[in-house]
Amino acid sequence: MNQRSGLGLVLAGVFWAMALVGATGRDHRGRMQAFDETLNFPQTPATRPRTVGSSQKESGLGPGASLQGKRIFPPDNPWNQDISNSPVDPNSANLIASIGVDAVLHPDFGTVWNGAPNGIPYVVVAGTQPLIPVSFRSYGGESDPGPYPVPRSAPIEGGPDGTGDRHVLVIDRDRWKLYEMFSAAPVNNGASWIAGSGAVFDLNSNALRRAGWTSADAAGLPIFPGLVRFDEVFEQREIKHALRFTVPRSRRAYVFPARHFASGDPNPDLPPMGMRVRLKPSFDISKYSTANQVILRALKKYGMFVADNGPGWFLSGAPDPRWSNDDLGMLKMIKGSNFEVVRMGKIVTE
């Protein structure tokens, strides 16, 4: 398929989740909109992140485990490219306006929201993790076949009963491979899984998806490298890669390193999948907390890619009970007008 709309994906996820696991939970987009309405700017100093002991996290295995500074992809990969001095795209003003000049940056991650972890979770496994069958439905023709090393208890975006995108991300620490699924649900208590689509990435390689292929993300990009992670912010105190965000309307086009579009609208003032923006160099980050400055420095140096359709300026991250939601909420003082588009290369429309 050459198109994939955000609405179509969500509906597919709802169908398979409800049909096979009886999910009656939350709607992902509705949940995020509610979060936006209820989380106001904190008027008190941000709370410190709580200390959560976990032998799995300390050993580098388990949900939300630390990668202990190991970098995703080779140094010359686009995700790891320093774009702080790259030229601005000639159409930057119109592209930013289409996302929302006055709309605010929204951290789409944190601790818990509405009873489920807030963000896109991941799990780190050892090379001995058993491989299990995975059956792909909506985009089977554009998916990397299984088996995948998915634990029976692998965390699902939105929780076990979530009805949103239901991403599942698995990092094989020893083979250094990434397995990602969209609209995923366990079958027979996790003995096998079904999913709308899936993709496997060799984290030692710069290889891309086939041209025109989706992944577990609408842009055909990996999801995990674009997440804000607790271990990078508080352990490494540096994010050394680009991040990921969503836009309300995208173009029927994609630009390197994306491989897939998710719209039928050819309007040149709409962002194509893979478009990269950065926080303007002149933006003053000194008033933000030390943790938020780590995120903002990354947005200046590496920027963030348009990866999917969704609410405008929603910045993706992994959930962790140690985040301070109050502190993350301060990022909502940043507006679309504080960003600019990095000059794009060849734009693919077919």
Coordinates of C-alpha atoms in Angstrom, one line a residue, residues 64-313:
G64 CA 12.2 0.5 30.2
A65 CA 15.7 -0.8 30.9
S66 CA 18.7 1.4 30.5
L67 CA 20.9 1.0 27.4
Q68 CA 23.7 2.4 29.5
G69 CA 24.8 4.8 26.9
K70 CA 25.0 2.5 23.9
R71 CA 24.1 4.4 20.8
I72 CA 21.4 3.4 18.4
F73 CA 22.6 3.0 14.8
P74 CA 26.1 3.9 13.4
P75 CA 27.4 7.4 14.0
D76 CA 26.7 8.5 10.4
N77 CA 23.1 7.4 10.5
P78 CA 20.5 10.2 9.8
W79 CA 19.1 9.8 13.3
N80 CA 22.5 10.7 14.7
Q81 CA 23.2 13.6 12.4
D82 CA 24.0 17.0 13.9
I83 CA 21.7 19.5 12.0
S84 CA 22.3 22.5 14.2
N85 CA 24.0 24.4 11.4
S86 CA 22.0 23.0 8.5
P87 CA 20.2 25.5 6.3
V88 CA 16.6 26.4 6.8
D89 CA 14.1 25.1 4.3
P90 CA 12.8 27.9 2.0
N91 CA 9.2 26.9 2.8
S92 CA 9.8 26.6 6.5
A93 CA 7.3 29.3 7.6
N94 CA 4.4 27.8 5.7
L95 CA 5.2 24.3 6.9
I96 CA 5.4 25.4 10.5
A97 CA 2.1 27.3 10.1
S98 CA 0.4 24.1 8.9
I99 CA 1.3 22.3 12.2
G100 CA 0.4 25.3 14.3
V101 CA 2.4 28.5 15.1
D102 CA 0.8 29.0 18.4
A103 CA 0.2 25.4 19.2
V104 CA 2.5 24.2 22.0
L105 CA 5.1 21.4 22.3
H106 CA 3.4 18.5 24.1
P107 CA 5.4 15.8 25.9
D108 CA 3.4 12.7 24.9
F109 CA 5.0 10.7 27.7
G110 CA 5.4 10.7 31.5
T111 CA 4.3 8.5 34.4
V112 CA 0.7 7.3 34.3
W113 CA -2.4 8.6 32.6
N114 CA -5.9 7.2 33.1
G115 CA -4.5 4.0 34.6
A116 CA -2.0 3.2 31.9
P117 CA 1.7 4.1 31.4
N118 CA 1.9 7.4 29.4
G119 CA 4.1 7.0 26.4
I120 CA 5.4 4.3 24.0
P121 CA 6.9 1.6 26.1
Y122 CA 9.8 -0.7 25.2
V123 CA 11.4 -3.9 26.6
V124 CA 15.0 -5.0 26.4
V125 CA 15.6 -8.7 26.1
A126 CA 18.7 -11.0 26.0
G127 CA 19.7 -12.9 22.9
T128 CA 18.3 -16.0 24.5
Q129 CA 14.7 -14.7 24.5
P130 CA 12.6 -17.3 22.7
L131 CA 11.2 -16.4 19.3
I132 CA 7.4 -16.6 18.9
P133 CA 5.1 -16.5 15.9
V134 CA 3.7 -13.2 14.8
S135 CA 0.8 -12.9 12.3
F136 CA 0.4 -9.6 10.4
R137 CA -2.9 -8.4 9.2
S138 CA -3.5 -4.9 7.8
Y139 CA 0.0 -4.5 6.3
G140 CA 1.3 -8.0 6.1
G141 CA 2.7 -7.4 2.6
E142 CA 4.9 -4.6 4.0
S143 CA 5.9 -6.3 7.2
D144 CA 9.1 -8.3 8.1
P145 CA 8.0 -11.8 8.9
G146 CA 8.3 -13.4 12.3
P147 CA 9.2 -15.0 14.6
Y148 CA 10.0 -12.1 16.9
P149 CA 11.6 -12.4 20.4
V150 CA 8.5 -10.9 22.2
P151 CA 8.1 -11.7 25.9
R152 CA 4.7 -12.9 27.0
S153 CA 4.4 -9.9 29.2
A154 CA 5.8 -7.3 26.7
P155 CA 4.4 -3.9 27.5
I156 CA 1.8 -2.5 25.1
E157 CA 1.2 1.2 24.4
G158 CA -1.9 2.2 26.2
G159 CA -1.8 -0.9 28.4
P160 CA -3.3 -4.4 27.8
D161 CA -6.8 -3.0 27.2
G162 CA -5.6 0.1 25.1
T163 CA -7.5 0.8 21.9
G164 CA -5.0 3.2 20.3
D165 CA -1.9 2.4 18.3
R166 CA -0.8 -0.5 20.6
H167 CA 2.8 -0.4 19.7
V168 CA 5.1 -3.0 21.0
L169 CA 8.9 -2.4 20.9
V170 CA 11.5 -5.1 21.7
I171 CA 15.3 -4.5 21.7
D172 CA 17.5 -7.6 21.5
R173 CA 20.5 -6.3 23.5
D174 CA 22.9 -9.1 22.4
R175 CA 22.1 -9.3 18.7
W176 CA 21.5 -5.5 18.7
K177 CA 18.2 -5.7 16.7
L178 CA 15.0 -3.8 17.1
Y179 CA 11.6 -5.4 16.6
E180 CA 8.5 -3.2 16.4
M181 CA 4.8 -4.0 16.0
F182 CA 1.8 -1.8 15.4
S183 CA -1.7 -2.7 16.6
A184 CA -0.3 -5.7 18.5
A185 CA -2.2 -8.1 20.7
P186 CA -1.1 -11.4 22.4
V187 CA -2.8 -14.7 21.5
N188 CA -3.0 -17.6 24.0
N189 CA -1.5 -15.6 26.8
G190 CA 1.4 -14.5 24.6
A191 CA 2.3 -17.8 23.0
S192 CA 1.9 -15.9 19.7
W193 CA 1.0 -12.4 18.7
I194 CA -1.0 -10.7 16.0
A195 CA -0.3 -7.2 14.7
G196 CA -1.3 -4.8 12.0
S197 CA 2.3 -4.4 10.8
G198 CA 5.8 -5.1 12.0
A199 CA 9.4 -4.2 11.2
V200 CA 12.9 -5.4 12.2
F201 CA 15.9 -3.1 12.2
D202 CA 19.6 -4.0 12.5
L203 CA 20.9 -1.4 14.9
N204 CA 24.4 -1.8 13.5
S205 CA 23.2 -0.9 10.0
N206 CA 22.1 2.1 8.1
A207 CA 19.7 0.1 6.0
L208 CA 16.3 1.6 5.3
R209 CA 12.9 0.0 4.6
R210 CA 11.9 -0.6 1.0
A211 CA 10.8 2.5 -0.8
G212 CA 7.0 2.9 -0.2
W213 CA 6.9 0.5 2.7
T214 CA 5.4 1.3 6.1
S215 CA 6.9 0.0 9.4
A216 CA 5.2 0.0 12.8
D217 CA 5.1 3.8 12.1
A218 CA 3.3 5.6 9.4
A219 CA 6.6 7.1 8.0
G220 CA 8.3 3.7 7.6
L221 CA 10.8 4.8 10.3
P222 CA 11.8 3.0 13.5
I223 CA 10.0 4.3 16.5
F224 CA 12.4 3.5 19.3
P225 CA 15.3 5.8 18.2
G226 CA 13.0 8.8 18.3
L227 CA 11.8 8.4 21.9
V228 CA 12.8 10.6 24.9
R229 CA 14.1 8.0 27.4
F230 CA 14.6 8.4 31.1
D231 CA 18.1 6.7 31.0
E232 CA 19.4 9.2 28.5
V233 CA 18.0 12.2 30.4
F234 CA 19.1 11.3 33.9
E235 CA 21.9 8.8 33.5
Q236 CA 23.8 10.0 30.3
R237 CA 22.4 13.5 30.7
E238 CA 22.5 13.8 26.9
I239 CA 20.3 12.7 24.0
K240 CA 22.5 12.0 21.0
H241 CA 19.9 11.5 18.3
A242 CA 16.8 13.0 16.7
L243 CA 13.4 12.7 18.3
R244 CA 9.9 11.9 16.9
F245 CA 6.7 13.9 16.7
T246 CA 3.3 14.0 15.1
V247 CA 1.4 16.5 13.0
P248 CA -2.3 17.0 12.5
R249 CA -2.1 16.9 8.7
S250 CA 0.6 15.6 6.5
R251 CA 1.4 15.6 2.8
R252 CA 1.1 12.7 0.3
A253 CA 4.9 12.6 0.2
Y254 CA 7.9 11.5 2.2
V255 CA 11.5 12.6 2.4
F256 CA 14.7 10.7 3.4
P257 CA 15.0 8.8 5.7
A258 CA 11.3 8.2 5.8
R259 CA 9.9 5.6 3.3
H260 CA 6.2 5.9 3.4
F261 CA 3.5 8.6 3.3
A262 CA 0.2 8.6 5.2
S263 CA -2.0 11.1 3.4
G264 CA -3.7 11.8 0.1
D265 CA -3.3 15.6 0.2
P266 CA -0.6 16.9 -2.2
N267 CA -0.5 20.4 -0.6
P268 CA 3.1 21.6 -0.7
D269 CA 2.6 23.5 2.5
L270 CA 1.9 20.4 4.5
P271 CA 4.8 18.4 6.0
P272 CA 5.9 15.2 4.3
M273 CA 6.7 12.2 6.5
G274 CA 10.4 12.4 7.5
M275 CA 10.5 16.2 7.5
R276 CA 12.9 17.4 10.2
V277 CA 12.4 20.4 12.4
R278 CA 14.7 21.9 15.1
L279 CA 14.4 24.3 17.9
K280 CA 15.7 27.6 16.8
P281 CA 19.3 28.3 17.9
S282 CA 18.2 31.6 19.4
F283 CA 15.7 30.0 21.8
D284 CA 16.8 30.5 25.4
I285 CA 16.7 27.2 27.3
S286 CA 18.4 28.5 30.5
K287 CA 15.1 29.0 32.4
Y288 CA 14.2 25.2 32.1
S289 CA 15.2 22.5 34.5
T290 CA 18.4 20.5 34.0
A291 CA 16.4 17.5 32.7
N292 CA 14.4 19.6 30.2
Q293 CA 17.5 21.2 29.0
V294 CA 18.8 17.8 28.0
I295 CA 15.7 17.4 25.8
L296 CA 15.9 20.9 24.4
R297 CA 19.6 20.7 23.5
A298 CA 18.7 17.6 21.5
L299 CA 16.0 19.4 19.7
K300 CA 18.5 22.1 18.8
K301 CA 21.3 19.7 17.7
Y302 CA 19.4 16.8 16.2
G303 CA 15.8 18.0 15.8
M304 CA 12.8 15.8 15.4
F305 CA 11.2 13.9 12.5
V306 CA 7.6 13.9 11.4
A307 CA 6.7 10.3 12.0
D308 CA 2.9 10.0 12.1
N309 CA -0.4 11.8 11.9
G310 CA -1.8 12.9 15.3
P311 CA -2.1 15.9 17.5
G312 CA 0.3 18.7 16.5
W313 CA 3.7 19.0 18.2

